[in-house]
């Protein structure tokens, strides 16, 4: 799979859906966008009620492409204080929006809080690819999404991913640091 092509198409579609110039998010992210991959292995866990695979968080990226396990559920999303299982859909990828897309969309698109739970009997494997801007690129709400009727919600941020890892260790949401 050509992930960069998928991300470019996704950024363009997101911009068009918000009635922005289609390269708006691509230009904001820059030519030096970085793709970081993480390979996840969760062995069977005799006490899944006591052990979490990955603690609740929202991604610090703009977009995360996830190739989930084809047989074992584990990804869950938080909505209205309740955890919902992400269903297994064979031969698909999951695209998750991260905090940086929430900032660029001025809060129109949300970065969902999610977690991974362990399984008592089966191992679970997944691959996540995170798309982040170059280290010195500024991320901010798109100009076309800020108006008197819809004021700017987020500050301009740089090195967001570094801040994200710090907040993640503390169990806090990084997006809150970007709020005006």
N, CA and C of each residue as an Amber inpcrd file, in Angstrom:
protein
   540
   0.8460000  -1.1850000   0.0000000   0.0000000   0.0000000   0.0000000
   0.8850000   1.2400000   0.0000000   0.5590000   2.1910000  -0.7960000
   1.2920000   3.4520000  -0.8390000   0.6250000   4.4070000   0.1440000
   1.1280000   4.3830000   1.3600000   0.4740000   5.1350000   2.4260000
   0.4730000   6.6340000   2.1790000   1.5480000   7.1570000   1.6160000
   1.6010000   8.5950000   1.3680000   0.4880000   9.0130000   0.4040000
   0.2270000   8.1960000  -0.6070000  -0.8450000   8.4900000  -1.5650000
  -2.2020000   8.4640000  -0.8540000  -2.4040000   7.4740000   0.0040000
  -3.6580000   7.3880000   0.7640000  -3.8400000   8.6420000   1.6120000
  -2.7830000   9.0630000   2.2830000  -2.8730000  10.2340000   3.1580000
  -3.1280000  11.5010000   2.3520000  -2.4630000  11.6530000   1.2120000
  -2.7100000  12.8320000   0.3730000  -4.1640000  12.8700000  -0.0810000
  -4.6800000  11.7510000  -0.5310000  -6.0870000  11.7010000  -0.9660000
  -7.0260000  12.0080000   0.2020000  -6.6950000  11.4820000   1.3660000
  -7.5240000  11.7060000   2.5400000  -7.5050000  13.1770000   2.9470000
  -6.3130000  13.7880000   2.9900000  -6.2080000  15.2210000   3.3120000
  -7.0260000  16.0590000   2.3270000  -6.9380000  15.7440000   1.0470000
  -7.6830000  16.5010000   0.0350000  -9.1910000  16.3290000   0.2240000
  -9.6250000  15.1030000   0.4860000 -11.0580000  14.8520000   0.7030000
 -11.5600000  15.5800000   1.9480000 -10.7540000  15.5750000   3.0010000
 -11.1450000  16.2760000   4.2360000 -11.2910000  17.7780000   3.9610000
 -10.3450000  18.3420000   3.2240000 -10.4080000  19.7760000   2.9120000
 -11.6550000  20.0890000   2.0770000 -11.9050000  19.2840000   1.0460000
 -13.0900000  19.5120000   0.2070000 -14.3720000  19.3940000   1.0220000
 -14.4150000  18.4560000   1.9680000 -15.6280000  18.2770000   2.7710000
 -15.9190000  19.5020000   3.6340000 -14.8800000  20.2920000   3.8970000
 -15.0470000  21.5190000   4.6920000 -15.1010000  22.7650000   3.8080000
 -15.2260000  22.5350000   2.4840000 -15.2920000  23.6090000   1.4910000
 -14.0460000  24.4890000   1.5160000 -12.8920000  23.8510000   1.7210000
 -11.5940000  24.5240000   1.6600000 -10.9140000  24.1510000   0.3520000
  -9.8990000  24.9040000  -0.0140000  -9.0760000  24.5520000  -1.1730000
  -8.4750000  23.1800000  -0.8850000  -8.4970000  22.2810000  -1.8630000
  -8.1830000  20.8800000  -1.5700000  -6.7660000  20.6180000  -1.0700000
  -5.8160000  21.4880000  -1.3500000  -4.4470000  21.2850000  -0.8670000
  -4.1760000  21.9710000   0.4730000  -5.1990000  22.5410000   1.0670000
  -5.0560000  23.3050000   2.3110000  -4.2990000  22.5290000   3.3930000
  -4.7470000  21.3270000   3.7120000  -4.1100000  20.5510000   4.7820000
  -2.7430000  20.0260000   4.3520000  -2.6080000  19.6710000   3.0690000
  -1.3020000  19.2150000   2.5740000  -0.2580000  20.3160000   2.7090000
  -0.6290000  21.5340000   2.3550000   0.3040000  22.6600000   2.4700000
   0.6460000  22.9400000   3.9280000  -0.3390000  22.8130000   4.8070000
  -0.0930000  23.0430000   6.2220000   0.8950000  22.0060000   6.7680000
   0.7660000  20.7890000   6.2940000   1.6270000  19.7090000   6.7750000
   3.0190000  19.7540000   6.1590000   3.1140000  20.2670000   4.9430000
   4.4200000  20.4270000   4.3180000   4.9080000  19.1910000   3.5850000
   5.9830000  19.4050000   2.8340000   6.5790000  18.3410000   2.0270000
   7.3150000  17.3070000   2.8770000   7.6570000  17.6690000   4.0940000
   8.4840000  16.7850000   4.9230000   7.6680000  16.0350000   5.9730000
   6.4110000  15.7640000   5.6650000   5.5970000  14.9930000   6.6130000
   6.2870000  13.6610000   6.8960000   6.1860000  13.2310000   8.1190000
   6.8860000  12.0310000   8.5770000   5.8660000  10.9250000   8.8370000
   6.2260000   9.7200000   8.4450000   5.3940000   8.5490000   8.7040000
   6.1270000   7.6840000   9.7230000   5.5160000   7.4780000  10.8720000
   6.0810000   6.6060000  11.9060000   5.2000000   5.3740000  12.0270000
   5.8100000   4.2020000  11.9440000   5.0490000   2.9570000  12.0760000
   5.3210000   2.3280000  13.4360000   4.2770000   1.7510000  13.9990000
   4.4160000   1.0200000  15.2600000   3.7550000  -0.3500000  15.0910000
   4.5240000  -1.3720000  15.3910000   4.0340000  -2.7390000  15.3190000
   3.6320000  -3.1640000  16.7300000   2.3990000  -3.5970000  16.8790000
   1.8590000  -3.9430000  18.1970000   1.6290000  -5.4440000  18.3070000
   2.1250000  -6.0280000  19.3820000   1.8880000  -7.4420000  19.6740000
   1.3690000  -7.5520000  21.0930000   0.2020000  -8.1440000  21.2220000
  -0.4170000  -8.3450000  22.5260000  -0.5850000  -9.8510000  22.7380000
   0.2150000 -10.4580000  23.6160000   0.0770000 -11.8970000  23.8630000
  -1.2220000 -12.1830000  24.6140000  -1.6490000 -13.4370000  24.6380000
  -2.8160000 -13.7730000  25.4540000  -2.5650000 -13.3310000  26.8950000
  -3.6110000 -12.8610000  27.5310000  -3.4700000 -12.3410000  28.8940000
  -4.4640000 -13.0610000  29.8060000  -3.9750000 -13.7590000  30.8210000
  -4.8890000 -14.5030000  31.6890000  -5.8290000 -13.6100000  32.5010000
  -5.4910000 -12.3210000  32.6340000  -6.3360000 -11.3990000  33.4170000
  -6.6550000 -10.1340000  32.6050000  -7.4170000 -10.2480000  31.5160000
  -7.7190000  -9.0550000  30.7260000  -8.5170000  -8.0070000  31.4910000
  -9.1390000  -8.4170000  32.5950000  -9.8660000  -7.4630000  33.4290000
  -8.9030000  -6.5940000  34.2400000  -7.6440000  -7.0100000  34.3450000
  -6.6440000  -6.2790000  35.1400000  -5.5510000  -5.6320000  34.2930000
  -5.4180000  -6.0500000  33.0220000  -4.3210000  -5.5740000  32.1740000
  -4.8800000  -4.9380000  30.9130000  -4.4960000  -3.7040000  30.6580000
  -4.9030000  -2.9960000  29.4430000  -3.7710000  -3.1270000  28.4240000
  -4.0980000  -3.2510000  27.1560000  -3.0700000  -3.3440000  26.1190000
  -2.4080000  -2.0000000  25.8780000  -3.2050000  -0.9960000  25.5750000
  -2.7440000   0.3930000  25.4310000  -3.7700000   1.2610000  26.1470000
  -3.2880000   2.1070000  27.0430000  -4.2070000   2.9040000  27.8660000
  -4.9670000   3.9340000  27.0240000  -6.0810000   4.4490000  27.5430000
  -6.8780000   5.4240000  26.8010000  -6.0490000   6.6410000  26.3980000
  -6.2410000   7.0630000  25.1370000  -5.5150000   8.2100000  24.5980000
  -6.1700000   8.6300000  23.2810000  -5.7760000   9.7820000  22.7920000
  -6.1010000  10.2140000  21.4330000  -4.7630000  10.3500000  20.7210000
  -4.7260000  10.0760000  19.4390000  -3.4570000  10.1250000  18.7100000
  -2.9790000  11.5600000  18.5290000  -1.6770000  11.7550000  18.5890000
  -1.0860000  13.0750000  18.4050000  -0.8450000  13.4140000  16.9500000
  -1.0980000  12.4870000  16.0620000  -0.8930000  12.6830000  14.6300000
  -2.0620000  13.4690000  14.0350000  -2.0270000  13.6630000  12.7150000
  -3.2040000  14.1760000  12.0180000  -4.0680000  12.9950000  11.6150000
  -3.3940000  11.9780000  11.0870000  -4.0820000  10.7740000  10.6370000
  -3.2650000   9.5670000  11.0830000  -3.9700000   8.5440000  11.5120000
  -3.3410000   7.2620000  11.8190000  -3.9810000   6.2160000  10.9220000
  -3.1460000   5.4690000  10.2150000  -3.6340000   4.3590000   9.4020000
  -3.3620000   3.0870000  10.1960000  -4.4170000   2.3340000  10.4700000
  -4.2810000   1.1260000  11.2800000  -4.6370000  -0.1080000  10.4600000
  -3.7350000  -1.0580000  10.4630000  -4.0110000  -2.3780000   9.9100000
  -4.2960000  -3.2700000  11.1160000  -5.5760000  -3.4910000  11.4170000
  -5.9230000  -4.2240000  12.6400000  -5.7420000  -5.7320000  12.4790000
  -5.7640000  -6.4140000  13.5970000  -5.7360000  -7.8710000  13.5860000
  -6.9650000  -8.3630000  12.8350000  -6.7950000  -9.3980000  12.0320000
  -7.9130000  -9.8850000  11.2180000  -8.8820000 -10.7910000  11.9690000
  -8.4800000 -11.2350000  13.1780000  -9.3230000 -12.1830000  13.9030000
  -9.7040000 -11.7650000  15.3200000  -8.8800000 -10.9390000  15.9520000
  -9.0680000 -10.6690000  17.3770000  -9.4120000  -9.2000000  17.6090000
 -10.5730000  -8.9620000  18.2240000 -10.9550000  -7.5940000  18.5860000
 -10.0740000  -7.1000000  19.7200000 -10.0440000  -5.7970000  19.8900000
  -9.2910000  -5.2240000  20.9990000  -9.3800000  -3.7120000  21.0200000
  -9.5540000  -3.1000000  19.8480000  -9.6430000  -1.6470000  19.7680000
 -11.0270000  -1.2010000  20.2270000 -11.0390000  -0.1980000  21.1090000
 -12.2960000   0.3490000  21.6140000 -12.2420000   1.8710000  21.5740000
 -13.3970000   2.4940000  21.3090000 -13.5170000   3.9510000  21.2710000
 -14.4540000   4.4130000  22.3790000 -14.1260000   5.5590000  22.9700000
 -14.9230000   6.1350000  24.0480000 -15.9090000   7.1480000  23.4760000
 -17.1750000   6.9660000  23.8110000 -18.2020000   7.9330000  23.4170000
 -19.2040000   8.0470000  24.5510000 -19.4380000   9.2810000  24.9800000
 -20.4030000   9.5570000  26.0480000 -20.1390000   8.7100000  27.2950000
 -18.8630000   8.5570000  27.6360000 -18.4870000   7.8420000  28.8480000
 -18.5590000   6.3270000  28.7650000 -18.8250000   5.7780000  27.5660000
 -18.9450000   4.3310000  27.4020000 -17.9760000   3.8550000  26.3160000
 -17.3580000   2.6820000  26.5310000 -16.4260000   2.0990000  25.5660000
 -17.1820000   1.2370000  24.5630000 -16.8740000   1.4370000  23.2620000
 -17.4820000   0.6680000  22.1780000 -16.3970000  -0.0810000  21.4210000
 -16.6680000  -1.3550000  21.1120000 -15.7180000  -2.1710000  20.3570000
 -15.7020000  -1.7450000  18.8960000 -14.5020000  -1.6720000  18.3290000
 -14.3800000  -1.4830000  16.8850000 -14.5380000  -2.8710000  16.2570000
 -15.4890000  -3.0380000  15.3610000 -15.6960000  -4.3670000  14.7830000
 -14.5480000  -4.7500000  13.8450000 -14.3620000  -6.0280000  13.6810000
 -13.3910000  -6.5180000  12.7070000 -14.0870000  -6.5570000  11.3560000
 -13.5120000  -5.8770000  10.3790000 -14.0140000  -5.9040000   9.0130000
 -12.8720000  -6.4570000   8.1640000 -13.0290000  -7.6570000   7.6190000
 -11.9270000  -8.2970000   6.8970000 -11.3740000  -7.4440000   5.7520000
 -10.0650000  -7.5060000   5.5940000  -9.3560000  -6.8720000   4.4740000
  -9.5690000  -5.3640000   4.3920000  -9.6000000  -4.7040000   5.5370000
  -9.7540000  -3.2500000   5.5520000  -8.6600000  -2.6130000   6.4000000
  -8.5250000  -1.3190000   6.2160000  -7.6970000  -0.5160000   7.1070000
  -8.6290000   0.4420000   7.8300000  -8.1940000   0.9110000   8.9680000
  -8.9660000   1.8880000   9.7240000  -8.1820000   3.1920000   9.7030000
  -8.8320000   4.2820000   9.3640000  -8.1860000   5.5900000   9.4010000
  -8.7730000   6.3500000  10.5750000  -7.9010000   6.7270000  11.4830000
  -8.2960000   7.4190000  12.7010000  -7.7680000   8.8520000  12.6420000
  -8.5940000   9.8050000  12.9910000  -8.1470000  11.1920000  13.0390000
  -7.4450000  11.4470000  14.3620000  -6.3860000  12.2410000  14.3040000
  -5.6420000  12.5900000  15.5060000  -5.8550000  14.0450000  15.8890000
  -5.2110000  14.4250000  16.9840000  -5.3440000  15.7840000  17.5160000
  -5.0070000  16.8610000  16.4910000  -4.0020000  16.6120000  15.6530000
  -3.6010000  17.6580000  14.7190000  -4.6790000  17.9390000  13.6730000
  -5.4490000  16.9240000  13.2900000  -6.5810000  17.1720000  12.3830000
  -7.6790000  17.9260000  13.1250000  -7.8680000  17.6400000  14.3980000
  -8.8480000  18.3990000  15.1800000  -8.4500000  19.8740000  15.2170000
  -7.1670000  20.1480000  15.3870000  -6.6870000  21.5370000  15.4030000
  -6.8700000  22.1740000  14.0340000  -6.4240000  21.4930000  12.9660000
  -6.5130000  22.0650000  11.6180000  -7.9570000  22.3090000  11.1980000
  -8.8920000  21.4780000  11.6790000 -10.3070000  21.6500000  11.3260000
 -11.0240000  22.5840000  12.2990000 -10.2770000  23.1900000  13.2100000
 -10.8380000  24.0860000  14.2260000 -11.9560000  23.4050000  15.0200000
 -11.7390000  22.1240000  15.3220000 -12.6800000  21.3920000  16.1610000
 -13.8660000  20.7780000  15.4470000 -13.9590000  20.9570000  14.1350000
 -15.0790000  20.3530000  13.4000000 -14.9370000  18.8330000  13.4090000
 -13.7360000  18.3580000  13.1110000 -13.4390000  16.9300000  13.2310000
 -12.7970000  16.6940000  14.5840000 -13.1490000  15.6110000  15.2200000
 -12.6520000  15.3050000  16.5630000 -11.6620000  14.1440000  16.5350000
 -10.7370000  14.2000000  17.4430000  -9.7640000  13.1330000  17.6510000
 -10.3210000  12.2100000  18.7330000 -10.7310000  10.9990000  18.3730000
 -11.4000000  10.1480000  19.3600000 -10.4400000   9.5310000  20.3780000
 -10.9190000   9.4320000  21.5970000 -10.1790000   8.7170000  22.6390000
 -10.4350000   7.2260000  22.4130000  -9.3610000   6.4560000  22.4490000
  -9.4750000   5.0170000  22.2370000  -8.4540000   4.2730000  23.0970000
  -8.6090000   2.9750000  23.1560000  -7.6920000   2.1190000  23.9100000
  -7.6580000   0.7480000  23.2390000  -6.7380000  -0.0850000  23.7070000
  -6.6840000  -1.4720000  23.2480000  -6.7620000  -2.3640000  24.4780000
  -7.6670000  -3.3220000  24.4330000  -7.7990000  -4.2710000  25.5360000
  -7.1770000  -5.6070000  25.1230000  -6.7870000  -6.3760000  26.1160000
  -6.1570000  -7.6680000  25.8630000  -7.2130000  -8.7700000  25.7710000
  -6.7750000  -9.9150000  25.2770000  -7.6580000 -11.0610000  25.1030000
  -7.1350000 -12.2240000  25.9450000  -8.0140000 -12.9010000  26.6010000
  -7.6300000 -13.9980000  27.4980000  -6.9880000 -15.1700000  26.7370000
  -7.4720000 -15.4650000  25.5360000  -7.0690000 -16.6990000  24.8510000
  -6.2000000 -16.5110000  23.6210000  -6.2830000 -15.3590000  22.9810000
  -5.5890000 -15.2050000  21.6950000  -4.6620000 -14.0000000  21.7040000
  -3.5960000 -14.1220000  20.9250000  -2.7130000 -12.9750000  20.7200000
  -3.3590000 -12.0390000  19.7010000  -2.9350000 -10.7900000  19.7420000
  -3.4520000  -9.7870000  18.8130000  -2.2780000  -9.0200000  18.2400000
  -2.2900000  -8.8110000  16.9190000  -1.2210000  -8.0850000  16.2350000
  -1.8580000  -6.9850000  15.3990000  -1.2500000  -5.7990000  15.4060000
  -1.7090000  -4.7070000  14.5460000  -0.5130000  -3.8450000  14.1630000
  -0.7050000  -3.0420000  13.1240000   0.3200000  -2.0970000  12.6860000
  -0.3440000  -0.7350000  12.5510000   0.2240000   0.2650000  13.2110000
  -0.2910000   1.6380000  13.1290000   0.7690000   2.5230000  12.4860000
   0.3510000   3.3400000  11.5300000   1.2420000   4.3150000  10.9120000
   0.6860000   5.7000000  11.2120000   1.5230000   6.5360000  11.8050000
   1.1250000   7.8780000  12.2210000   1.7280000   8.8930000  11.2630000
   0.9000000   9.7930000  10.7440000   1.3760000  10.8480000   9.8500000
   1.4990000  12.1360000  10.6550000   2.7300000  12.6300000  10.7620000
   2.9980000  13.8560000  11.5230000   3.7770000  14.8290000  10.6420000
   3.6560000  16.1320000  10.9020000   4.3920000  17.1030000  10.0880000
   5.8700000  17.0910000  10.4410000   6.6590000  17.7680000   9.5960000
   8.0620000  17.9590000   9.9240000   8.1750000  18.6390000  11.2770000
   9.3150000  18.4790000  11.9600000   9.4400000  18.9410000  13.3470000
   9.2350000  20.4430000  13.5690000   9.4900000  21.2630000  12.5840000
   9.3570000  22.7090000  12.7800000   8.1230000  23.2960000  12.1090000
   7.2450000  22.4570000  11.6230000   6.0400000  22.9260000  10.9400000
   5.0020000  23.3750000  11.9650000   4.3610000  24.5030000  11.6950000
   3.3020000  25.0110000  12.5750000   1.9550000  24.4420000  12.1420000
   1.1910000  23.9850000  13.1260000  -0.1560000  23.4750000  12.8710000
  -1.1340000  24.4220000  13.5560000  -2.1590000  24.8060000  12.8040000
  -3.1490000  25.7510000  13.3240000  -4.4630000  25.5450000  12.5870000
  -5.5460000  26.1170000  13.0890000  -6.8090000  26.0130000  12.3620000
  -6.6970000  26.6530000  10.9740000  -7.2870000  26.0040000   9.9780000
  -7.3090000  26.5550000   8.6250000  -8.0560000  27.8840000   8.6430000
  -7.5130000  28.8570000   7.9330000  -8.1130000  30.2070000   7.9310000
  -9.5760000  30.1950000   7.5320000  -9.9350000  29.3610000   6.5700000
 -11.3140000  29.3050000   6.0970000 -12.2990000  28.7410000   7.1110000
 -11.7960000  28.2480000   8.2350000 -12.6710000  27.6640000   9.2550000
 -12.7770000  28.5240000  10.5030000 -12.2190000  29.7240000  10.4230000
 -12.2770000  30.6640000  11.5470000 -13.0700000  31.8830000  11.0920000
 -14.0800000  32.2390000  11.8600000 -14.9060000  33.4000000  11.5290000
 -15.4830000  33.9590000  12.8190000 -16.2430000  35.0310000  12.6720000
 -16.9090000  35.5960000  13.8450000 -17.9140000  34.5870000  14.4190000
 -18.5840000  33.8770000  13.5200000 -19.5660000  32.8790000  13.9540000
 -18.8960000  31.6230000  14.5220000 -17.6850000  31.3350000  14.0540000
 -16.9320000  30.1620000  14.5360000 -15.5330000  30.6300000  14.9130000
 -15.3550000  31.1210000  16.1370000 -14.0470000  31.6430000  16.5450000
 -12.9780000  30.5480000  16.5970000 -11.7550000  31.0040000  16.5360000
 -10.6080000  30.1020000  16.6040000 -10.5790000  29.4230000  17.9790000
 -10.4510000  28.0930000  17.9770000 -10.4670000  27.3180000  19.2190000
  -9.0760000  26.9140000  19.7000000  -8.1080000  26.8730000  18.7660000
  -6.7930000  26.3230000  19.0970000  -5.6600000  27.2890000  18.7590000
  -4.6180000  27.2240000  19.5680000  -3.3960000  27.9890000  19.3270000
  -2.6290000  27.3590000  18.1660000  -1.6810000  28.1100000  17.6320000
  -0.7200000  27.5540000  16.6890000   0.2690000  26.7210000  17.4930000
   0.5350000  25.5040000  17.0360000   1.4310000  24.6090000  17.7690000
   2.5640000  24.1160000  16.8700000   3.7170000  23.8920000  17.4790000
   4.8360000  23.2220000  16.8210000   5.2940000  22.0990000  17.7370000
   5.9700000  21.1440000  17.1740000   6.4890000  20.0070000  17.9550000
   5.3860000  19.3670000  18.8100000   4.2210000  19.2580000  18.2230000
   3.0670000  18.7290000  18.9460000   3.2920000  17.2900000  19.4110000
   3.9540000  16.5040000  18.5740000   4.1540000  15.0950000  18.9190000
   5.0150000  14.9550000  20.1720000   6.0190000  15.8020000  20.3220000
   6.8450000  15.7700000  21.5400000   5.9810000  16.0530000  22.7720000
   5.1330000  17.0610000  22.6700000   4.2320000  17.3950000  23.7710000
   3.2560000  16.2410000  24.0300000   2.8180000  15.6120000  22.9490000
   1.8790000  14.4940000  23.0590000   2.4630000  13.3680000  23.9140000
   3.7040000  13.0080000  23.6610000   4.3100000  11.9110000  24.4350000
   4.4290000  12.2780000  25.9160000   4.7350000  13.5280000  26.1900000
   4.8260000  13.9850000  27.5850000   3.4550000  13.8640000  28.2670000
   2.4190000  14.3650000  27.6140000   1.0730000  14.3060000  28.1880000
   0.5800000  12.8600000  28.3010000   0.8980000  12.0390000  27.3180000
   0.4730000  10.6300000  27.3390000   1.0080000   9.9360000  28.5860000
   2.2630000  10.1900000  28.9130000   2.8630000   9.5750000  30.1060000
   2.1330000  10.0050000  31.3800000   1.5580000  11.1990000  31.3530000
   0.8480000  11.7270000  32.5200000  -0.6410000  11.3600000  32.5100000
  -1.0880000  10.6820000  31.4350000  -2.4990000  10.3170000  31.3370000
  -3.4020000  11.4960000  31.0240000  -2.8460000  12.5160000  30.3690000
  -3.6190000  13.7270000  30.0500000  -3.8130000  13.8460000  28.5460000
  -4.8300000  14.6110000  28.1310000  -5.0820000  14.8830000  26.7080000
  -4.2640000  16.0820000  26.2660000  -3.4580000  15.8980000  25.2580000
  -2.5910000  16.9530000  24.7390000  -3.3970000  18.0850000  24.1170000
  -4.5110000  17.7570000  23.5010000  -5.3230000  18.7590000  22.8100000
  -5.7420000  19.8820000  23.7560000  -5.8650000  19.5830000  25.0310000
  -6.2540000  20.6070000  26.0060000  -5.1940000  21.7020000  26.1250000
  -3.9320000  21.3590000  25.9000000  -2.8560000  22.3560000  25.9520000
  -2.9100000  23.2940000  24.7550000  -3.5710000  22.8640000  23.6810000
  -3.6630000  23.6880000  22.4760000  -4.8930000  24.5900000  22.4680000
  -5.8140000  24.3720000  23.3850000  -7.0290000  25.2020000  23.4300000
  -6.7000000  26.6440000  23.7900000  -7.4260000  27.5540000  23.1730000
  -7.2640000  28.9800000  23.5050000  -8.0570000  29.2680000  24.7610000
